[in-house]
Amino acid sequence: MIQKTLSIIKPDATERNLQGAILKMIQEAGLKITAMKMIHMTRTQARSFYAVHSDKPFFDSLTEFMCSGPVVVSVLEGENAISSYRQVMGATNPDKADPGTIRKTYALDIERNSVHGSDSPETAEVEISYFFSQLEMAG
Ligand code: ADP
Ligand code: MG
């Protein structure tokens, strides 16, 4: 099944100039980039994006981190793109991520873990429309 998913290259990665390296791993996995932009979220935007985690102890720290620098948001498309991208990303905690994954290769810790990817078709749709208008979607 061809799906779309939302990817974010997080501030810890843009800070270290890793956008190109991470996009290369995404493309080498066969995922196609069909929309992309670099933005710097406000605190309000970061808190709204991660609202599902608002009751978690790490919510304030996570959202401060997510608005601490620029991010690259993109729409990825491909066969089973949602689970396929989550495999390329690796586990949330880089200590538990498989070798060769983005997080194992680049994440600094469980919070500053370099990338975000949607976790279901429903969240992918909500997250894509949070960042992109129809006009910005190439494919
Ligand atoms: P994922 O990004 O793998 O889907 P979650 O949705 O569970 O993971 O969490 C969202 C983000 O919150 C993580 O990517 C990470 O940046 C941060 N996070 C998750 N768990 C923790 C934690 N225990 N401590 C600090 N930050 C966390
Ligand atoms: Mg998640």
Short mmCIF file of N, CA, C and O and ligand atoms in Angstrom, two decimals:
data_model
loop_
_atom_site.label_atom_id
_atom_site.label_comp_id
_atom_site.label_asym_id
_atom_site.label_seq_id
_atom_site.Cartn_x
_atom_site.Cartn_y
_atom_site.Cartn_z
N MET A 1 0.84 -1.20 0.00
CA MET A 1 0.00 0.00 0.00
C MET A 1 0.88 1.26 0.00
O MET A 1 1.76 1.41 0.85
N ILE A 2 0.63 2.17 -0.95
CA ILE A 2 1.39 3.42 -0.99
C ILE A 2 0.82 4.37 0.08
O ILE A 2 -0.38 4.60 0.11
N GLN A 3 1.71 4.85 0.94
CA GLN A 3 1.29 5.76 2.00
C GLN A 3 2.15 7.02 1.98
O GLN A 3 3.23 7.03 1.41
N LYS A 4 1.66 8.04 2.70
CA LYS A 4 2.45 9.25 2.98
C LYS A 4 2.69 9.33 4.47
O LYS A 4 1.84 8.92 5.27
N THR A 5 3.84 9.86 4.85
CA THR A 5 4.12 10.07 6.26
C THR A 5 4.82 11.41 6.43
O THR A 5 5.41 11.94 5.48
N LEU A 6 4.74 11.98 7.64
CA LEU A 6 5.42 13.24 7.91
C LEU A 6 6.75 12.97 8.60
O LEU A 6 6.81 12.25 9.60
N SER A 7 7.80 13.59 8.09
CA SER A 7 9.12 13.52 8.70
C SER A 7 9.51 14.90 9.22
O SER A 7 9.23 15.91 8.56
N ILE A 8 10.15 14.94 10.39
CA ILE A 8 10.79 16.18 10.86
C ILE A 8 12.25 15.85 11.19
O ILE A 8 12.52 14.91 11.95
N ILE A 9 13.17 16.61 10.61
CA ILE A 9 14.56 16.58 11.05
C ILE A 9 14.67 17.62 12.16
O ILE A 9 14.45 18.81 11.94
N LYS A 10 14.95 17.14 13.38
CA LYS A 10 14.81 17.97 14.59
C LYS A 10 16.00 18.93 14.78
O LYS A 10 17.05 18.76 14.14
N PRO A 11 15.85 19.90 15.70
CA PRO A 11 16.88 20.93 15.87
C PRO A 11 18.27 20.39 16.22
O PRO A 11 19.28 21.00 15.86
N ASP A 12 18.37 19.26 16.93
CA ASP A 12 19.71 18.74 17.26
C ASP A 12 20.47 18.35 15.99
O ASP A 12 21.70 18.42 15.95
N ALA A 13 19.71 17.94 14.96
CA ALA A 13 20.34 17.51 13.71
C ALA A 13 20.64 18.69 12.79
O ALA A 13 21.72 18.74 12.19
N THR A 14 19.72 19.67 12.69
CA THR A 14 20.01 20.83 11.83
C THR A 14 21.20 21.60 12.43
O THR A 14 22.04 22.11 11.69
N GLU A 15 21.27 21.65 13.76
CA GLU A 15 22.37 22.33 14.46
C GLU A 15 23.73 21.73 14.07
O GLU A 15 24.72 22.43 13.94
N ARG A 16 23.75 20.42 13.83
CA ARG A 16 25.00 19.73 13.47
C ARG A 16 25.15 19.56 11.96
O ARG A 16 25.99 18.80 11.50
N ASN A 17 24.28 20.27 11.19
CA ASN A 17 24.42 20.26 9.73
C ASN A 17 24.17 18.88 9.12
O ASN A 17 24.82 18.51 8.14
N LEU A 18 23.24 18.13 9.70
CA LEU A 18 23.02 16.74 9.28
C LEU A 18 21.84 16.57 8.32
O LEU A 18 21.49 15.43 7.98
N GLN A 19 21.24 17.68 7.87
CA GLN A 19 20.06 17.54 7.00
C GLN A 19 20.36 16.65 5.79
O GLN A 19 19.58 15.74 5.48
N GLY A 20 21.45 16.93 5.11
CA GLY A 20 21.78 16.19 3.89
C GLY A 20 22.02 14.72 4.17
O GLY A 20 21.50 13.84 3.45
N ALA A 21 22.76 14.43 5.23
CA ALA A 21 23.07 13.03 5.57
C ALA A 21 21.80 12.26 5.90
O ALA A 21 21.65 11.09 5.50
N ILE A 22 20.89 12.90 6.62
CA ILE A 22 19.65 12.22 7.01
C ILE A 22 18.73 12.04 5.79
O ILE A 22 18.16 10.97 5.59
N LEU A 23 18.63 13.08 4.97
CA LEU A 23 17.80 12.94 3.76
C LEU A 23 18.35 11.86 2.84
O LEU A 23 17.60 11.12 2.20
N LYS A 24 19.67 11.70 2.82
CA LYS A 24 20.29 10.64 2.00
C LYS A 24 19.86 9.26 2.51
O LYS A 24 19.50 8.38 1.72
N MET A 25 19.84 9.08 3.83
CA MET A 25 19.41 7.79 4.39
C MET A 25 17.94 7.53 4.04
O MET A 25 17.54 6.40 3.74
N ILE A 26 17.13 8.58 4.09
CA ILE A 26 15.70 8.44 3.76
C ILE A 26 15.55 8.03 2.29
O ILE A 26 14.80 7.10 1.96
N GLN A 27 16.27 8.71 1.42
CA GLN A 27 16.14 8.42 -0.02
C GLN A 27 16.70 7.05 -0.36
O GLN A 27 16.15 6.33 -1.19
N GLU A 28 17.80 6.67 0.30
CA GLU A 28 18.39 5.36 0.02
C GLU A 28 17.48 4.22 0.48
O GLU A 28 17.59 3.10 -0.01
N ALA A 29 16.56 4.53 1.41
CA ALA A 29 15.59 3.52 1.84
C ALA A 29 14.42 3.41 0.85
O ALA A 29 13.50 2.62 1.07
N GLY A 30 14.44 4.22 -0.19
CA GLY A 30 13.41 4.13 -1.23
C GLY A 30 12.22 5.04 -0.98
O GLY A 30 11.24 5.00 -1.74
N LEU A 31 12.28 5.86 0.06
CA LEU A 31 11.19 6.81 0.33
C LEU A 31 11.38 8.05 -0.54
O LEU A 31 12.50 8.56 -0.67
N LYS A 32 10.26 8.51 -1.13
CA LYS A 32 10.30 9.64 -2.04
C LYS A 32 9.86 10.90 -1.30
O LYS A 32 8.86 10.88 -0.58
N ILE A 33 10.61 11.99 -1.45
CA ILE A 33 10.25 13.26 -0.81
C ILE A 33 9.30 14.01 -1.73
O ILE A 33 9.68 14.39 -2.83
N THR A 34 8.06 14.21 -1.27
CA THR A 34 7.07 14.85 -2.16
C THR A 34 6.73 16.29 -1.71
O THR A 34 5.99 16.98 -2.40
N ALA A 35 7.26 16.71 -0.57
CA ALA A 35 7.13 18.11 -0.13
C ALA A 35 8.20 18.32 0.92
O ALA A 35 8.53 17.39 1.65
N MET A 36 8.73 19.55 0.99
CA MET A 36 9.78 19.79 2.01
C MET A 36 9.99 21.28 2.25
O MET A 36 9.93 22.07 1.32
N LYS A 37 10.22 21.64 3.51
CA LYS A 37 10.59 23.02 3.83
C LYS A 37 11.31 23.09 5.17
O LYS A 37 11.21 22.17 5.98
N MET A 38 12.05 24.19 5.35
CA MET A 38 12.74 24.43 6.62
C MET A 38 11.99 25.53 7.35
O MET A 38 11.71 26.59 6.77
N ILE A 39 11.64 25.27 8.60
CA ILE A 39 10.89 26.25 9.39
C ILE A 39 11.49 26.32 10.80
O ILE A 39 12.28 25.45 11.18
N HIS A 40 11.12 27.36 11.53
CA HIS A 40 11.51 27.46 12.95
C HIS A 40 10.22 27.64 13.73
O HIS A 40 9.60 28.70 13.67
N MET A 41 9.80 26.60 14.41
CA MET A 41 8.51 26.64 15.11
C MET A 41 8.53 27.58 16.31
O MET A 41 9.54 27.70 16.99
N THR A 42 7.40 28.21 16.56
CA THR A 42 7.22 28.94 17.81
C THR A 42 6.93 27.92 18.91
O THR A 42 6.60 26.76 18.63
N ARG A 43 7.02 28.37 20.15
CA ARG A 43 6.69 27.49 21.28
C ARG A 43 5.24 26.99 21.15
O ARG A 43 4.96 25.81 21.35
N THR A 44 4.34 27.89 20.79
CA THR A 44 2.93 27.53 20.64
C THR A 44 2.74 26.46 19.57
O THR A 44 1.98 25.50 19.76
N GLN A 45 3.45 26.62 18.45
CA GLN A 45 3.33 25.62 17.37
C GLN A 45 3.88 24.27 17.80
O GLN A 45 3.31 23.23 17.49
N ALA A 46 5.00 24.28 18.52
CA ALA A 46 5.60 23.01 18.97
C ALA A 46 4.67 22.32 19.98
O ALA A 46 4.48 21.10 19.94
N ARG A 47 4.09 23.11 20.88
CA ARG A 47 3.18 22.53 21.88
C ARG A 47 1.91 21.99 21.24
O ARG A 47 1.39 20.95 21.65
N SER A 48 1.45 22.65 20.21
CA SER A 48 0.27 22.18 19.50
C SER A 48 0.58 20.90 18.72
O SER A 48 -0.19 19.94 18.74
N PHE A 49 1.75 20.85 18.06
CA PHE A 49 2.12 19.65 17.31
C PHE A 49 2.22 18.43 18.22
O PHE A 49 1.78 17.33 17.86
N TYR A 50 2.79 18.61 19.41
CA TYR A 50 3.00 17.49 20.32
C TYR A 50 1.91 17.40 21.41
O TYR A 50 2.13 16.78 22.46
N ALA A 51 0.74 17.99 21.15
CA ALA A 51 -0.34 18.02 22.15
C ALA A 51 -0.68 16.64 22.70
O ALA A 51 -1.05 16.51 23.88
N VAL A 52 -0.53 15.61 21.88
CA VAL A 52 -0.83 14.25 22.32
C VAL A 52 0.04 13.84 23.52
O VAL A 52 -0.33 12.96 24.30
N HIS A 53 1.20 14.50 23.68
CA HIS A 53 2.10 14.18 24.79
C HIS A 53 2.01 15.19 25.94
O HIS A 53 2.88 15.22 26.80
N SER A 54 0.95 16.03 25.95
CA SER A 54 0.92 17.14 26.91
C SER A 54 0.88 16.69 28.37
O SER A 54 1.23 17.46 29.26
N ASP A 55 0.46 15.44 28.61
CA ASP A 55 0.44 14.97 30.01
C ASP A 55 1.72 14.22 30.39
O ASP A 55 1.83 13.73 31.52
N LYS A 56 2.69 14.16 29.50
CA LYS A 56 3.93 13.42 29.80
C LYS A 56 4.91 14.31 30.57
O LYS A 56 4.94 15.53 30.36
N PRO A 57 5.73 13.71 31.41
CA PRO A 57 6.70 14.51 32.17
C PRO A 57 7.71 15.23 31.28
O PRO A 57 8.26 16.27 31.67
N PHE A 58 7.95 14.71 30.07
CA PHE A 58 8.95 15.32 29.20
C PHE A 58 8.37 16.38 28.25
O PHE A 58 9.07 16.92 27.41
N PHE A 59 7.06 16.70 28.39
CA PHE A 59 6.41 17.59 27.42
C PHE A 59 7.05 18.98 27.32
O PHE A 59 7.35 19.47 26.23
N ASP A 60 7.28 19.64 28.48
CA ASP A 60 7.85 21.00 28.44
C ASP A 60 9.24 21.00 27.82
O ASP A 60 9.56 21.82 26.97
N SER A 61 10.05 20.05 28.26
CA SER A 61 11.41 19.96 27.75
C SER A 61 11.42 19.65 26.25
O SER A 61 12.14 20.28 25.46
N LEU A 62 10.58 18.70 25.83
CA LEU A 62 10.50 18.33 24.42
C LEU A 62 10.09 19.51 23.55
O LEU A 62 10.69 19.77 22.50
N THR A 63 9.09 20.26 23.99
CA THR A 63 8.57 21.34 23.14
C THR A 63 9.53 22.54 23.13
O THR A 63 9.66 23.21 22.12
N GLU A 64 10.26 22.77 24.25
CA GLU A 64 11.31 23.80 24.25
C GLU A 64 12.40 23.42 23.26
O GLU A 64 12.89 24.25 22.49
N PHE A 65 12.78 22.14 23.28
CA PHE A 65 13.79 21.64 22.33
C PHE A 65 13.32 21.82 20.89
O PHE A 65 14.07 22.30 20.04
N MET A 66 12.06 21.48 20.62
CA MET A 66 11.57 21.51 19.23
C MET A 66 11.47 22.92 18.66
O MET A 66 11.44 23.08 17.43
N CYS A 67 11.40 23.94 19.54
CA CYS A 67 11.38 25.32 19.02
C CYS A 67 12.72 26.02 19.25
O CYS A 67 12.83 27.22 19.04
N SER A 68 13.76 25.26 19.62
CA SER A 68 15.07 25.86 19.91
C SER A 68 15.89 26.15 18.66
O SER A 68 16.93 26.79 18.73
N GLY A 69 15.46 25.66 17.51
CA GLY A 69 16.20 25.89 16.28
C GLY A 69 15.36 25.44 15.10
O GLY A 69 14.25 24.93 15.27
N PRO A 70 15.90 25.61 13.88
CA PRO A 70 15.13 25.22 12.69
C PRO A 70 14.97 23.72 12.56
O PRO A 70 15.78 22.94 13.09
N VAL A 71 13.92 23.34 11.85
CA VAL A 71 13.66 21.93 11.55
C VAL A 71 13.36 21.81 10.06
O VAL A 71 12.96 22.79 9.43
N VAL A 72 13.57 20.62 9.52
CA VAL A 72 13.19 20.35 8.13
C VAL A 72 11.99 19.41 8.16
O VAL A 72 12.10 18.28 8.65
N VAL A 73 10.85 19.91 7.70
CA VAL A 73 9.66 19.06 7.63
C VAL A 73 9.48 18.58 6.20
O VAL A 73 9.67 19.35 5.25
N SER A 74 9.14 17.32 6.06
CA SER A 74 8.92 16.79 4.71
C SER A 74 7.83 15.74 4.71
O SER A 74 7.51 15.14 5.75
N VAL A 75 7.25 15.55 3.54
CA VAL A 75 6.28 14.48 3.32
C VAL A 75 7.02 13.39 2.54
O VAL A 75 7.63 13.67 1.51
N LEU A 76 6.99 12.17 3.07
CA LEU A 76 7.63 11.03 2.43
C LEU A 76 6.56 10.10 1.91
O LEU A 76 5.55 9.87 2.58
N GLU A 77 6.80 9.55 0.72
CA GLU A 77 5.81 8.67 0.12
C GLU A 77 6.48 7.37 -0.33
O GLU A 77 7.62 7.38 -0.79
N GLY A 78 5.76 6.28 -0.16
CA GLY A 78 6.28 4.99 -0.62
C GLY A 78 5.43 3.85 -0.11
O GLY A 78 4.46 4.06 0.62
N GLU A 79 5.82 2.64 -0.49
CA GLU A 79 5.16 1.44 -0.03
C GLU A 79 5.26 1.36 1.50
O GLU A 79 6.38 1.43 2.04
N ASN A 80 4.14 1.26 2.19
CA ASN A 80 4.13 1.21 3.66
C ASN A 80 5.03 2.28 4.28
O ASN A 80 5.79 2.01 5.20
N ALA A 81 4.92 3.51 3.76
CA ALA A 81 5.85 4.58 4.16
C ALA A 81 5.89 4.82 5.67
O ALA A 81 6.95 5.15 6.21
N ILE A 82 4.76 4.64 6.35
CA ILE A 82 4.72 4.96 7.78
C ILE A 82 5.63 4.02 8.57
O ILE A 82 6.53 4.47 9.30
N SER A 83 5.42 2.71 8.40
CA SER A 83 6.27 1.77 9.15
C SER A 83 7.67 1.69 8.55
O SER A 83 8.66 1.52 9.28
N SER A 84 7.76 1.87 7.26
CA SER A 84 9.07 1.83 6.62
C SER A 84 9.95 2.97 7.14
O SER A 84 11.12 2.77 7.49
N TYR A 85 9.39 4.18 7.26
CA TYR A 85 10.20 5.29 7.78
C TYR A 85 10.53 5.07 9.26
O TYR A 85 11.64 5.38 9.70
N ARG A 86 9.59 4.51 10.02
CA ARG A 86 9.89 4.27 11.44
C ARG A 86 11.04 3.27 11.59
O ARG A 86 11.83 3.36 12.53
N GLN A 87 11.13 2.34 10.65
CA GLN A 87 12.27 1.41 10.68
C GLN A 87 13.58 2.11 10.38
O GLN A 87 14.60 1.86 11.02
N VAL A 88 13.53 3.02 9.39
CA VAL A 88 14.74 3.78 9.04
C VAL A 88 15.16 4.68 10.21
O VAL A 88 16.35 4.86 10.49
N MET A 89 14.17 5.23 10.93
CA MET A 89 14.45 6.10 12.08
C MET A 89 15.10 5.34 13.22
O MET A 89 16.02 5.83 13.87
N GLY A 90 14.59 4.16 13.53
CA GLY A 90 15.04 3.40 14.69
C GLY A 90 14.26 3.76 15.93
O GLY A 90 13.43 4.68 15.93
N ALA A 91 14.51 3.06 17.02
CA ALA A 91 13.75 3.23 18.26
C ALA A 91 13.92 4.64 18.83
O ALA A 91 14.95 5.28 18.62
N THR A 92 12.88 5.08 19.57
CA THR A 92 12.88 6.41 20.19
C THR A 92 14.15 6.64 21.00
O THR A 92 14.77 7.71 20.92
N ASN A 93 14.53 5.64 21.80
CA ASN A 93 15.76 5.72 22.59
C ASN A 93 16.92 5.19 21.74
O ASN A 93 16.95 4.00 21.41
N PRO A 94 17.87 6.06 21.38
CA PRO A 94 18.94 5.63 20.47
C PRO A 94 19.76 4.45 21.01
O PRO A 94 20.30 3.68 20.22
N ASP A 95 19.79 4.31 22.34
CA ASP A 95 20.51 3.16 22.92
C ASP A 95 19.87 1.84 22.49
O ASP A 95 20.52 0.80 22.46
N LYS A 96 18.56 1.90 22.17
CA LYS A 96 17.84 0.69 21.79
C LYS A 96 17.62 0.59 20.28
O LYS A 96 16.99 -0.36 19.81
N ALA A 97 18.12 1.55 19.54
CA ALA A 97 17.90 1.57 18.08
C ALA A 97 18.85 0.59 17.38
O ALA A 97 19.98 0.38 17.82
N ASP A 98 18.36 0.01 16.29
CA ASP A 98 19.19 -0.94 15.52
C ASP A 98 20.33 -0.21 14.82
O ASP A 98 20.18 0.95 14.41
N PRO A 99 21.44 -0.92 14.64
CA PRO A 99 22.56 -0.35 13.88
C PRO A 99 22.11 0.06 12.48
O PRO A 99 21.27 -0.62 11.88
N GLY A 100 22.63 1.16 11.98
CA GLY A 100 22.29 1.60 10.63
C GLY A 100 21.08 2.50 10.56
O GLY A 100 20.80 3.08 9.51
N THR A 101 20.33 2.63 11.68
CA THR A 101 19.18 3.53 11.68
C THR A 101 19.66 4.98 11.90
O THR A 101 20.78 5.21 12.37
N ILE A 102 18.77 5.92 11.56
CA ILE A 102 19.11 7.34 11.71
C ILE A 102 19.41 7.65 13.18
O ILE A 102 20.39 8.31 13.51
N ARG A 103 18.54 7.15 14.07
CA ARG A 103 18.73 7.50 15.49
C ARG A 103 19.98 6.84 16.08
O ARG A 103 20.69 7.46 16.87
N LYS A 104 20.25 5.60 15.68
CA LYS A 104 21.48 4.96 16.18
C LYS A 104 22.70 5.74 15.71
O LYS A 104 23.68 5.91 16.44
N THR A 105 22.62 6.22 14.46
CA THR A 105 23.77 6.90 13.86
C THR A 105 23.95 8.32 14.41
O THR A 105 25.08 8.73 14.67
N TYR A 106 22.83 9.05 14.60
CA TYR A 106 22.96 10.49 14.87
C TYR A 106 22.34 11.00 16.17
O TYR A 106 22.70 12.09 16.61
N ALA A 107 21.40 10.28 16.79
CA ALA A 107 20.71 10.85 17.96
C ALA A 107 21.67 11.08 19.11
O ALA A 107 22.62 10.31 19.31
N LEU A 108 21.40 12.12 19.90
CA LEU A 108 22.25 12.45 21.04
C LEU A 108 21.74 11.77 22.31
O LEU A 108 22.52 11.34 23.15
N ASP A 109 20.41 11.70 22.45
CA ASP A 109 19.78 11.03 23.59
C ASP A 109 18.31 10.82 23.27
O ASP A 109 17.89 11.11 22.15
N ILE A 110 17.53 10.32 24.25
CA ILE A 110 16.13 9.95 23.98
C ILE A 110 15.28 11.16 23.55
O ILE A 110 14.33 11.01 22.80
N GLU A 111 15.64 12.35 24.01
CA GLU A 111 14.89 13.54 23.59
C GLU A 111 15.43 14.10 22.28
O GLU A 111 14.67 14.30 21.31
N ARG A 112 16.73 14.34 22.24
CA ARG A 112 17.36 14.93 21.05
C ARG A 112 17.73 13.80 20.08
O ARG A 112 18.90 13.49 19.87
N ASN A 113 16.64 13.19 19.54
CA ASN A 113 16.83 11.97 18.75
C ASN A 113 16.67 12.19 17.25
O ASN A 113 16.34 11.27 16.51
N SER A 114 16.95 13.40 16.81
CA SER A 114 17.22 13.77 15.40
C SER A 114 16.06 13.75 14.42
O SER A 114 16.06 14.53 13.47
N VAL A 115 15.08 12.85 14.62
CA VAL A 115 13.99 12.76 13.64
C VAL A 115 12.65 12.43 14.30
O VAL A 115 12.61 11.79 15.37
N HIS A 116 11.59 12.87 13.63
CA HIS A 116 10.22 12.48 13.96
C HIS A 116 9.61 11.77 12.75
O HIS A 116 9.89 12.15 11.61
N GLY A 117 8.75 10.80 13.00
CA GLY A 117 7.95 10.19 11.93
C GLY A 117 6.58 9.85 12.47
O GLY A 117 6.45 9.42 13.62
N SER A 118 5.55 10.03 11.64
CA SER A 118 4.18 9.71 12.06
C SER A 118 4.08 8.24 12.45
O SER A 118 4.85 7.40 11.96
N ASP A 119 3.10 7.93 13.33
CA ASP A 119 3.01 6.54 13.82
C ASP A 119 1.78 5.78 13.33
O ASP A 119 1.62 4.60 13.67
N SER A 120 0.90 6.42 12.54
CA SER A 120 -0.28 5.72 12.01
C SER A 120 -0.84 6.52 10.83
O SER A 120 -0.51 7.71 10.69
N PRO A 121 -1.68 5.91 10.00
CA PRO A 121 -2.28 6.66 8.88
C PRO A 121 -3.06 7.88 9.37
O PRO A 121 -3.01 8.94 8.74
N GLU A 122 -3.73 7.75 10.52
CA GLU A 122 -4.52 8.87 11.04
C GLU A 122 -3.61 10.02 11.46
O GLU A 122 -3.87 11.18 11.12
N THR A 123 -2.55 9.72 12.23
CA THR A 123 -1.67 10.80 12.66
C THR A 123 -0.90 11.38 11.47
O THR A 123 -0.64 12.58 11.43
N ALA A 124 -0.56 10.54 10.49
CA ALA A 124 0.14 11.05 9.30
C ALA A 124 -0.70 12.12 8.61
O ALA A 124 -0.20 13.19 8.25
N GLU A 125 -1.99 11.86 8.46
CA GLU A 125 -2.86 12.81 7.78
C GLU A 125 -2.95 14.14 8.55
O GLU A 125 -2.83 15.22 7.98
N VAL A 126 -3.13 14.02 9.87
CA VAL A 126 -3.23 15.23 10.71
C VAL A 126 -1.90 16.00 10.67
O VAL A 126 -1.88 17.23 10.52
N GLU A 127 -0.78 15.28 10.80
CA GLU A 127 0.53 15.94 10.88
C GLU A 127 0.91 16.58 9.54
O GLU A 127 1.47 17.68 9.52
N ILE A 128 0.61 15.91 8.43
CA ILE A 128 0.93 16.48 7.11
C ILE A 128 0.14 17.77 6.91
O ILE A 128 0.68 18.80 6.51
N SER A 129 -1.14 17.73 7.26
CA SER A 129 -1.96 18.94 7.03
C SER A 129 -1.64 20.04 8.04
O SER A 129 -1.95 21.21 7.81
N TYR A 130 -0.97 19.68 9.15
CA TYR A 130 -0.52 20.71 10.10
C TYR A 130 0.56 21.59 9.45
O TYR A 130 0.62 22.79 9.70
N PHE A 131 1.42 20.99 8.64
CA PHE A 131 2.56 21.72 8.08
C PHE A 131 2.43 22.10 6.62
O PHE A 131 3.09 23.04 6.17
N PHE A 132 1.63 21.36 5.84
CA PHE A 132 1.61 21.60 4.40
C PHE A 132 0.19 21.84 3.89
O PHE A 132 -0.74 21.12 4.27
N SER A 133 0.07 22.83 2.99
CA SER A 133 -1.19 23.04 2.28
C SER A 133 -1.20 22.16 1.04
O SER A 133 -0.16 21.66 0.60
N GLN A 134 -2.35 21.96 0.46
CA GLN A 134 -2.49 21.19 -0.77
C GLN A 134 -1.55 21.71 -1.86
O GLN A 134 -0.91 20.95 -2.58
N LEU A 135 -1.43 23.02 -1.91
CA LEU A 135 -0.60 23.70 -2.93
C LEU A 135 0.87 23.30 -2.84
O LEU A 135 1.58 23.31 -3.84
N GLU A 136 1.32 22.95 -1.63
CA GLU A 136 2.75 22.66 -1.41
C GLU A 136 3.10 21.19 -1.67
O GLU A 136 4.26 20.82 -1.57
N MET A 137 2.10 20.38 -1.96
CA MET A 137 2.33 18.95 -2.15
C MET A 137 2.59 18.66 -3.62
O MET A 137 1.69 18.82 -4.44
N ALA A 138 3.81 18.20 -3.91
CA ALA A 138 4.18 17.97 -5.30
C ALA A 138 3.53 16.70 -5.86
O ALA A 138 3.19 16.62 -7.03
N GLY A 139 3.42 15.69 -5.02
CA GLY A 139 2.96 14.42 -5.59
C GLY A 139 1.83 13.81 -4.81
O GLY A 139 1.52 14.20 -3.72
P1 ADP B 1 8.65 8.71 18.68
O1 ADP B 1 9.25 10.03 18.26
O2 ADP B 1 9.60 7.56 18.50
O3 ADP B 1 7.29 8.44 18.06
P2 ADP B 1 7.21 9.35 21.15
O4 ADP B 1 6.05 9.70 20.27
O5 ADP B 1 6.97 8.39 22.26
O6 ADP B 1 8.44 8.77 20.28
O7 ADP B 1 7.80 10.66 21.80
C1 ADP B 1 7.90 11.86 21.05
C2 ADP B 1 9.25 12.49 21.29
O8 ADP B 1 9.35 12.88 22.66
C3 ADP B 1 10.45 11.56 21.09
O9 ADP B 1 10.86 11.43 19.74
C4 ADP B 1 11.50 12.24 21.93
O10 ADP B 1 12.05 13.40 21.26
C5 ADP B 1 10.69 12.71 23.12
N1 ADP B 1 10.68 11.71 24.21
C6 ADP B 1 10.02 10.52 24.24
N2 ADP B 1 10.22 9.86 25.39
C7 ADP B 1 11.04 10.67 26.14
C8 ADP B 1 11.62 10.57 27.44
N3 ADP B 1 11.40 9.51 28.21
N4 ADP B 1 12.39 11.59 27.85
C9 ADP B 1 12.62 12.68 27.09
N5 ADP B 1 12.10 12.85 25.85
C10 ADP B 1 11.32 11.86 25.38
MG MG B 2 5.52 9.49 18.27
#
